[in-house]
mmCIF file of C-alpha atoms in Angstrom:
data_model
loop_
_atom_site.group_PDB
_atom_site.id
_atom_site.type_symbol
_atom_site.label_atom_id
_atom_site.label_comp_id
_atom_site.label_asym_id
_atom_site.label_seq_id
_atom_site.Cartn_x
_atom_site.Cartn_y
_atom_site.Cartn_z
ATOM 1 C CA MET E 1 -0.011 0.146 0.185
ATOM 2 C CA PRO E 2 1.220 3.430 -1.010
ATOM 3 C CA ASN E 3 2.706 5.493 1.862
ATOM 4 C CA GLU E 4 0.188 8.352 1.196
ATOM 5 C CA SER E 5 -2.994 8.730 1.186
ATOM 6 C CA LEU E 6 -4.887 10.070 -2.897
ATOM 7 C CA THR E 7 -7.881 12.416 -2.197
ATOM 8 C CA THR E 8 -10.581 10.874 -3.828
ATOM 9 C CA THR E 9 -14.237 11.763 -4.983
ATOM 10 C CA THR E 10 -17.472 9.639 -5.136
ATOM 11 C CA GLN E 11 -20.594 9.404 -7.073
ATOM 12 C CA GLU E 12 -23.092 7.504 -7.986
ATOM 13 C CA ILE E 13 -23.933 6.463 -11.588
ATOM 14 C CA ASP E 14 -27.138 4.666 -13.079
ATOM 15 C CA ILE E 15 -25.389 2.374 -15.589
ATOM 16 C CA LEU E 16 -28.995 1.358 -17.367
ATOM 17 C CA ALA E 17 -29.852 5.218 -17.859
ATOM 18 C CA GLY E 18 -33.149 5.342 -20.098
ATOM 19 C CA SER E 19 -33.548 1.538 -19.922
ATOM 20 C CA GLY E 20 -37.056 2.030 -17.602
ATOM 21 C CA ARG E 21 -34.453 0.286 -15.221
ATOM 22 C CA GLU E 22 -31.971 1.610 -12.806
ATOM 23 C CA LEU E 23 -28.591 -0.014 -11.773
ATOM 24 C CA THR E 24 -26.492 1.839 -9.625
ATOM 25 C CA LEU E 25 -22.907 2.244 -9.650
ATOM 26 C CA ARG E 26 -21.192 3.890 -6.393
ATOM 27 C CA LEU E 27 -17.967 5.053 -8.014
ATOM 28 C CA HIS E 28 -15.238 6.376 -6.183
ATOM 29 C CA THR E 29 -12.098 7.440 -8.240
ATOM 30 C CA PRO E 30 -8.946 8.824 -7.115
ATOM 31 C CA VAL E 31 -8.508 12.855 -7.988
ATOM 32 C CA GLY E 32 -6.169 13.011 -10.429
ATOM 33 C CA ALA E 33 -5.137 12.759 -14.382
ATOM 34 C CA GLY E 34 -5.684 8.583 -14.773
ATOM 35 C CA PRO E 35 -6.941 6.588 -15.695
ATOM 36 C CA PHE E 36 -6.580 4.291 -12.790
ATOM 37 C CA PRO E 37 -7.643 0.508 -12.996
ATOM 38 C CA VAL E 38 -10.714 -0.350 -11.610
ATOM 39 C CA VAL E 39 -12.989 -2.589 -9.592
ATOM 40 C CA LEU E 40 -16.215 -3.513 -9.012
ATOM 41 C CA ASP E 41 -17.040 -4.353 -5.648
ATOM 42 C CA LEU E 42 -20.371 -6.773 -5.127
ATOM 43 C CA HIS E 43 -21.270 -6.953 -1.431
ATOM 44 C CA GLY E 44 -22.616 -10.132 0.557
ATOM 45 C CA GLY E 45 -25.547 -11.089 1.937
ATOM 46 C CA ALA E 46 -26.629 -14.839 0.761
ATOM 47 C CA TRP E 47 -27.524 -13.288 -2.255
ATOM 48 C CA CYS E 48 -30.826 -10.994 -0.528
ATOM 49 C CA LYS E 49 -29.608 -8.740 1.793
ATOM 50 C CA GLY E 50 -26.714 -6.926 1.079
ATOM 51 C CA HIS E 51 -26.127 -3.307 0.334
ATOM 52 C CA ILE E 52 -23.839 -1.126 -1.449
ATOM 53 C CA ASP E 53 -22.714 0.656 1.742
ATOM 54 C CA ASP E 54 -21.417 -2.337 3.010
ATOM 55 C CA CYS E 55 -18.874 -1.669 0.461
ATOM 56 C CA GLY E 56 -17.893 1.595 1.706
ATOM 57 C CA LEU E 57 -14.760 1.280 3.656
ATOM 58 C CA ARG E 58 -12.884 -1.495 1.250
ATOM 59 C CA ASP E 59 -13.647 0.919 -1.839
ATOM 60 C CA ASP E 60 -12.649 3.878 0.002
ATOM 61 C CA THR E 61 -9.384 2.301 0.718
ATOM 62 C CA LEU E 62 -9.122 1.260 -2.951
ATOM 63 C CA ALA E 63 -9.395 4.945 -3.855
ATOM 64 C CA ALA E 64 -7.326 5.887 -1.742
ATOM 65 C CA ALA E 65 -4.488 3.627 -2.953
ATOM 66 C CA GLY E 66 -5.018 4.647 -6.990
ATOM 67 C CA ILE E 67 -7.302 1.564 -7.791
ATOM 68 C CA ALA E 68 -10.852 3.194 -8.740
ATOM 69 C CA ALA E 69 -13.719 0.987 -7.070
ATOM 70 C CA GLY E 70 -17.334 1.172 -7.693
ATOM 71 C CA ALA E 71 -20.373 -0.625 -5.676
ATOM 72 C CA LEU E 72 -22.734 -2.264 -7.971
ATOM 73 C CA ASP E 73 -26.242 -2.467 -6.667
ATOM 74 C CA PHE E 74 -27.078 -5.697 -8.682
ATOM 75 C CA ARG E 75 -30.394 -7.424 -8.533
ATOM 76 C CA ASP E 76 -30.751 -10.426 -5.757
ATOM 77 C CA GLY E 77 -33.708 -12.038 -3.833
ATOM 78 C CA ALA E 78 -36.752 -12.841 -5.232
ATOM 79 C CA ASP E 79 -35.595 -11.687 -8.702
ATOM 80 C CA GLY E 80 -33.391 -14.821 -8.761
ATOM 81 C CA TYR E 81 -30.358 -16.495 -10.493
ATOM 82 C CA PRO E 82 -28.959 -15.289 -13.118
ATOM 83 C CA THR E 83 -30.120 -11.951 -13.059
ATOM 84 C CA SER E 84 -27.173 -10.994 -10.657
ATOM 85 C CA ASN E 85 -24.816 -12.141 -12.542
ATOM 86 C CA GLN E 86 -26.673 -10.656 -15.663
ATOM 87 C CA ASP E 87 -26.086 -7.065 -14.099
ATOM 88 C CA ILE E 88 -22.676 -8.011 -13.404
ATOM 89 C CA ASN E 89 -21.266 -8.836 -17.054
ATOM 90 C CA TYR E 90 -23.099 -5.598 -18.145
ATOM 91 C CA ALA E 91 -21.460 -3.675 -15.545
ATOM 92 C CA VAL E 92 -17.899 -4.271 -16.600
ATOM 93 C CA ARG E 93 -18.882 -4.001 -20.297
ATOM 94 C CA TRP E 94 -20.232 -0.635 -19.490
ATOM 95 C CA VAL E 95 -16.838 0.265 -17.465
ATOM 96 C CA LYS E 96 -14.868 -0.761 -19.997
ATOM 97 C CA ALA E 97 -17.235 1.190 -22.757
ATOM 98 C CA ASN E 98 -17.958 4.144 -21.267
ATOM 99 C CA GLY E 99 -14.535 4.195 -18.752
ATOM 100 C CA LYS E 100 -12.286 6.599 -20.836
ATOM 101 C CA ASP E 101 -14.646 9.574 -19.605
ATOM 102 C CA LEU E 102 -14.495 8.509 -16.136
ATOM 103 C CA LYS E 103 -10.707 8.493 -15.947
ATOM 104 C CA LEU E 104 -10.633 4.236 -16.256
ATOM 105 C CA ASP E 105 -8.405 2.421 -17.224
ATOM 106 C CA PRO E 106 -10.369 -0.320 -19.470
ATOM 107 C CA ASN E 107 -7.589 -2.562 -19.907
ATOM 108 C CA ARG E 108 -7.254 -3.140 -16.325
ATOM 109 C CA VAL E 109 -10.661 -4.605 -14.644
ATOM 110 C CA GLY E 110 -11.074 -6.222 -11.923
ATOM 111 C CA LEU E 111 -13.901 -7.858 -9.351
ATOM 112 C CA VAL E 112 -13.983 -8.366 -5.738
ATOM 113 C CA GLY E 113 -16.567 -9.883 -3.514
ATOM 114 C CA GLN E 114 -17.472 -11.294 -0.187
ATOM 115 C CA SER E 115 -19.472 -13.773 1.140
ATOM 116 C CA SER E 116 -22.014 -14.297 -1.760
ATOM 117 C CA GLY E 117 -20.544 -11.396 -3.294
ATOM 118 C CA GLY E 118 -17.283 -13.267 -4.105
ATOM 119 C CA HIS E 119 -19.179 -16.228 -5.492
ATOM 120 C CA LEU E 120 -20.818 -13.924 -7.851
ATOM 121 C CA ALA E 121 -17.523 -12.427 -8.734
ATOM 122 C CA MET E 122 -15.971 -15.585 -9.586
ATOM 123 C CA LEU E 123 -18.891 -16.800 -11.220
ATOM 124 C CA ALA E 124 -18.313 -13.624 -13.324
ATOM 125 C CA ALA E 125 -14.620 -14.154 -14.101
ATOM 126 C CA MET E 126 -14.933 -17.359 -14.802
ATOM 127 C CA ARG E 127 -18.078 -16.737 -17.863
ATOM 128 C CA PRO E 128 -17.346 -13.377 -19.356
ATOM 129 C CA ASN E 129 -18.899 -14.234 -22.651
ATOM 130 C CA ASP E 130 -21.542 -16.696 -21.431
ATOM 131 C CA ALA E 131 -25.276 -16.466 -22.926
ATOM 132 C CA ARG E 132 -26.773 -16.823 -19.258
ATOM 133 C CA TYR E 133 -25.169 -13.567 -18.215
ATOM 134 C CA THR E 134 -24.888 -11.205 -21.272
ATOM 135 C CA GLU E 135 -28.431 -10.310 -22.152
ATOM 136 C CA ILE E 136 -28.420 -6.539 -21.353
ATOM 137 C CA PRO E 137 -27.071 -5.447 -24.612
ATOM 138 C CA LEU E 138 -23.999 -3.716 -25.426
ATOM 139 C CA GLY E 139 -21.922 -4.207 -27.935
ATOM 140 C CA GLY E 140 -18.126 -3.519 -28.972
ATOM 141 C CA VAL E 141 -16.565 -4.912 -25.211
ATOM 142 C CA ASP E 142 -16.651 -8.456 -23.396
ATOM 143 C CA ALA E 143 -16.985 -8.787 -19.785
ATOM 144 C CA THR E 144 -13.540 -10.294 -19.096
ATOM 145 C CA VAL E 145 -12.253 -9.167 -15.999
ATOM 146 C CA GLN E 146 -7.981 -9.260 -15.154
ATOM 147 C CA ALA E 147 -7.672 -10.217 -11.142
ATOM 148 C CA VAL E 148 -10.513 -11.161 -8.601
ATOM 149 C CA VAL E 149 -10.132 -11.075 -5.135
ATOM 150 C CA MET E 150 -12.540 -13.115 -3.229
ATOM 151 C CA VAL E 151 -13.438 -12.542 0.650
ATOM 152 C CA TRP E 152 -14.535 -15.538 2.079
ATOM 153 C CA PRO E 153 -16.977 -16.389 -0.956
ATOM 154 C CA VAL E 154 -19.518 -19.616 -0.459
ATOM 155 C CA ILE E 155 -18.316 -20.611 -3.866
ATOM 156 C CA ASN E 156 -20.724 -23.853 -3.773
ATOM 157 C CA PRO E 157 -23.942 -22.094 -3.542
ATOM 158 C CA LEU E 158 -25.084 -26.283 -2.927
ATOM 159 C CA SER E 159 -22.643 -27.439 -0.612
ATOM 160 C CA ARG E 160 -23.262 -24.626 2.006
ATOM 161 C CA TYR E 161 -27.278 -25.160 1.416
ATOM 162 C CA ARG E 162 -26.848 -28.703 2.593
ATOM 163 C CA HIS E 163 -24.404 -28.225 4.912
ATOM 164 C CA ALA E 164 -26.930 -25.398 6.265
ATOM 165 C CA HIS E 165 -29.519 -27.751 6.484
ATOM 166 C CA ARG E 166 -27.354 -30.276 8.090
ATOM 167 C CA GLU E 167 -26.151 -28.155 11.047
ATOM 168 C CA ARG E 168 -29.747 -27.199 11.636
ATOM 169 C CA VAL E 169 -31.002 -30.531 12.198
ATOM 170 C CA SER E 170 -28.153 -31.227 14.516
ATOM 171 C CA ASP E 171 -28.565 -31.652 18.615
ATOM 172 C CA ASN E 172 -27.122 -28.705 18.659
ATOM 173 C CA PRO E 173 -27.778 -26.324 16.106
ATOM 174 C CA PRO E 174 -25.599 -23.372 15.465
ATOM 175 C CA ALA E 175 -27.092 -19.500 15.289
ATOM 176 C CA TRP E 176 -25.090 -18.726 12.111
ATOM 177 C CA ILE E 177 -27.994 -20.843 10.564
ATOM 178 C CA GLY E 178 -30.567 -18.210 10.628
ATOM 179 C CA ASP E 179 -32.488 -17.726 7.312
ATOM 180 C CA ILE E 180 -29.650 -19.360 5.311
ATOM 181 C CA PRO E 181 -31.535 -21.483 3.665
ATOM 182 C CA GLU E 182 -34.467 -19.566 3.268
ATOM 183 C CA ARG E 183 -31.720 -17.448 1.357
ATOM 184 C CA HIS E 184 -30.481 -19.663 -0.536
ATOM 185 C CA ASP E 185 -34.279 -20.957 -1.903
ATOM 186 C CA LEU E 186 -35.730 -17.630 -2.635
ATOM 187 C CA TYR E 187 -32.502 -16.613 -4.433
ATOM 188 C CA TRP E 188 -32.282 -20.037 -6.156
ATOM 189 C CA VAL E 189 -35.305 -22.120 -6.223
ATOM 190 C CA THR E 190 -33.594 -25.042 -7.463
ATOM 191 C CA ASP E 191 -30.588 -27.449 -6.968
ATOM 192 C CA GLU E 192 -30.292 -27.517 -10.465
ATOM 193 C CA ASN E 193 -29.442 -23.406 -10.605
ATOM 194 C CA MET E 194 -27.393 -24.145 -7.745
ATOM 195 C CA THR E 195 -25.220 -26.318 -9.007
ATOM 196 C CA ASP E 196 -25.738 -24.295 -12.647
ATOM 197 C CA GLY E 197 -23.913 -20.976 -11.038
ATOM 198 C CA ASN E 198 -21.473 -23.322 -8.771
ATOM 199 C CA PRO E 199 -17.930 -22.076 -9.614
ATOM 200 C CA MET E 200 -16.638 -25.445 -7.890
ATOM 201 C CA LEU E 201 -18.859 -27.697 -9.651
ATOM 202 C CA ALA E 202 -17.860 -25.596 -13.175
ATOM 203 C CA LEU E 203 -14.378 -26.504 -12.063
ATOM 204 C CA GLU E 204 -14.673 -30.226 -11.447
ATOM 205 C CA ASN E 205 -17.210 -30.895 -14.346
ATOM 206 C CA GLY E 206 -13.777 -29.611 -16.896
ATOM 207 C CA GLU E 207 -15.989 -26.906 -18.268
ATOM 208 C CA ALA E 208 -14.091 -24.337 -20.313
ATOM 209 C CA VAL E 209 -13.699 -21.694 -18.547
ATOM 210 C CA GLN E 210 -11.163 -18.261 -17.656
ATOM 211 C CA THR E 211 -9.263 -18.427 -14.879
ATOM 212 C CA PRO E 212 -7.707 -14.906 -13.996
ATOM 213 C CA PRO E 213 -4.989 -14.479 -11.083
ATOM 214 C CA ALA E 214 -7.309 -14.956 -8.012
ATOM 215 C CA LEU E 215 -7.025 -14.436 -3.722
ATOM 216 C CA TRP E 216 -8.855 -16.294 -2.025
ATOM 217 C CA ILE E 217 -9.112 -14.436 1.606
ATOM 218 C CA GLN E 218 -10.093 -16.785 4.603
ATOM 219 C CA GLY E 219 -10.714 -15.702 8.481
ATOM 220 C CA SER E 220 -10.911 -18.754 10.772
ATOM 221 C CA PRO E 221 -13.043 -19.941 12.592
ATOM 222 C CA ASP E 222 -15.488 -19.433 9.962
ATOM 223 C CA PRO E 223 -18.145 -22.499 9.602
ATOM 224 C CA VAL E 224 -20.526 -20.630 7.565
ATOM 225 C CA HIS E 225 -17.718 -20.547 4.733
ATOM 226 C CA ASP E 226 -14.751 -23.202 5.692
ATOM 227 C CA TYR E 227 -15.827 -26.665 6.303
ATOM 228 C CA ARG E 228 -16.063 -30.171 4.357
ATOM 229 C CA ASP E 229 -18.943 -30.878 1.700
ATOM 230 C CA LEU E 230 -20.016 -34.251 3.398
ATOM 231 C CA ASP E 231 -21.879 -34.926 -0.051
ATOM 232 C CA SER E 232 -19.047 -34.903 -2.451
ATOM 233 C CA GLY E 233 -16.314 -36.890 -0.737
ATOM 234 C CA ALA E 234 -13.980 -34.458 -1.090
ATOM 235 C CA ASP E 235 -10.717 -34.498 1.122
ATOM 236 C CA LEU E 236 -10.809 -31.069 1.550
ATOM 237 C CA ASN E 237 -12.544 -28.240 2.923
ATOM 238 C CA GLU E 238 -14.136 -26.032 0.686
ATOM 239 C CA PRO E 239 -11.465 -23.125 0.013
ATOM 240 C CA ASP E 240 -8.537 -25.889 -0.012
ATOM 241 C CA ARG E 241 -10.824 -27.536 -2.620
ATOM 242 C CA PHE E 242 -11.782 -24.628 -4.630
ATOM 243 C CA VAL E 243 -7.692 -23.504 -4.687
ATOM 244 C CA ARG E 244 -6.946 -27.049 -5.844
ATOM 245 C CA ASN E 245 -8.948 -27.211 -8.726
ATOM 246 C CA TYR E 246 -8.416 -23.369 -9.715
ATOM 247 C CA GLN E 247 -4.840 -24.314 -10.068
ATOM 248 C CA ASN E 248 -5.554 -27.680 -11.962
ATOM 249 C CA ALA E 249 -7.451 -26.247 -14.421
ATOM 250 C CA GLY E 250 -4.460 -23.598 -14.504
ATOM 251 C CA GLY E 251 -5.439 -20.889 -13.012
ATOM 252 C CA GLU E 252 -2.961 -18.860 -10.322
ATOM 253 C CA ILE E 253 -4.806 -18.000 -7.238
ATOM 254 C CA GLU E 254 -3.335 -17.434 -3.786
ATOM 255 C CA MET E 255 -4.675 -17.946 -0.365
ATOM 256 C CA PHE E 256 -4.512 -15.442 2.814
ATOM 257 C CA ARG E 257 -5.982 -16.834 5.893
ATOM 258 C CA PHE E 258 -5.545 -14.873 9.427
ATOM 259 C CA GLU E 259 -7.392 -15.458 12.684
ATOM 260 C CA LYS E 260 -10.784 -13.630 12.868
ATOM 261 C CA ALA E 261 -10.543 -13.030 16.850
ATOM 262 C CA SER E 262 -7.244 -11.140 16.750
ATOM 263 C CA GLN E 263 -8.397 -8.613 13.628
ATOM 264 C CA THR E 264 -10.310 -5.297 12.092
ATOM 265 C CA GLU E 265 -12.157 -5.246 8.619
ATOM 266 C CA MET E 266 -9.057 -3.611 7.309
ATOM 267 C CA THR E 267 -7.040 -7.386 7.453
ATOM 268 C CA ALA E 268 -8.989 -8.935 4.455
ATOM 269 C CA ILE E 269 -8.800 -4.749 2.947
ATOM 270 C CA GLU E 270 -5.059 -4.509 2.644
ATOM 271 C CA PRO E 271 -4.552 -7.426 1.026
ATOM 272 C CA THR E 272 -6.842 -6.816 -1.560
ATOM 273 C CA VAL E 273 -5.068 -3.200 -2.360
ATOM 274 C CA ALA E 274 -1.549 -5.099 -2.814
ATOM 275 C CA PHE E 275 -3.330 -7.894 -4.757
ATOM 276 C CA PHE E 276 -5.088 -5.187 -7.325
ATOM 277 C CA GLN E 277 -2.111 -3.093 -7.247
ATOM 278 C CA LYS E 278 -0.197 -5.731 -8.551
ATOM 279 C CA HIS E 279 -2.184 -7.497 -10.884
ATOM 280 C CA LEU E 280 -4.054 -4.192 -12.408
#
C-alpha cells in the first residue's frame, strides 16, 4: 500500500439510464489525471440482504490507493439467479465502454466480493461471455477481467445449502444458520440452479472457463464458509478444494488466512489492495 493516500471523489451513476430500470454504480475515484485501474465491488448477504453501503470502507481504501472502485447495486433476492450475474456482466462491459470519460483504464478491470458477493465475482470472472449472463445488450466490449478477489466466498452454493440444513437438524444448531436456507431458496429456487451457478462444480466438471489471477481471503474459524462438503467425498474443506481445482485448471490463485478473533476489517482490505496493485 502507498505511504500517502490520494484524495478521492464519489459519485453514483445509473448505468442503465433510459432503460426503464436503474442499475446504480457508486464509484470511488482517485483525484488525478488517470486513467486508473477499476474494481467492481459486490456485496454479500446470501444473495438477498446486502447493500452497496457494505462496500464503503473497502472502496474508499482502494480509491485512496490509486484504484477506482465501484459498488454495484445488482439485482438479487426474489429476482433470482442469474439476474445478479447479468447485471455484473453488463457493468464490466459498461465500465470498459465508458471508462475513458471517467478516467478509468478499460484494460485493467477487476472484481471483488465478500461472501455471496465473492461467489458472484468468481462466477462472473470465469464466464465473461456466457449467454446466460450477457442478456443486457452492450456491444463492442466483453466482460473479461484481469483479476478477482474473494473474501470468504460461498463458492459452492449447493454444498453450503446442504451444510446449513444438516447443521439445522443437529443436536446443537449453531446460530449462524438463521435464515440462510431460506435465502438460498428465495434466490436459487432449485438445486439445479445451485449446480449451474457453481464455480466449484464448473471446474470439477471440466467446463472451459477463464481463470484470471485470484485471491481468496479466509478468516477462521468460519463454519459458514470453511467447511467440508460431506456429500461430495472431497478430502479438503471448500476453500482448499477450490484452490486445488483452480490450480489444476491452470489458474493462479493465492490464499490469505488469518485468525478472526484478533483482527479488524482492514485485515481483509489490505491484502485486497496489494493484490490489485500487483495485478491491475
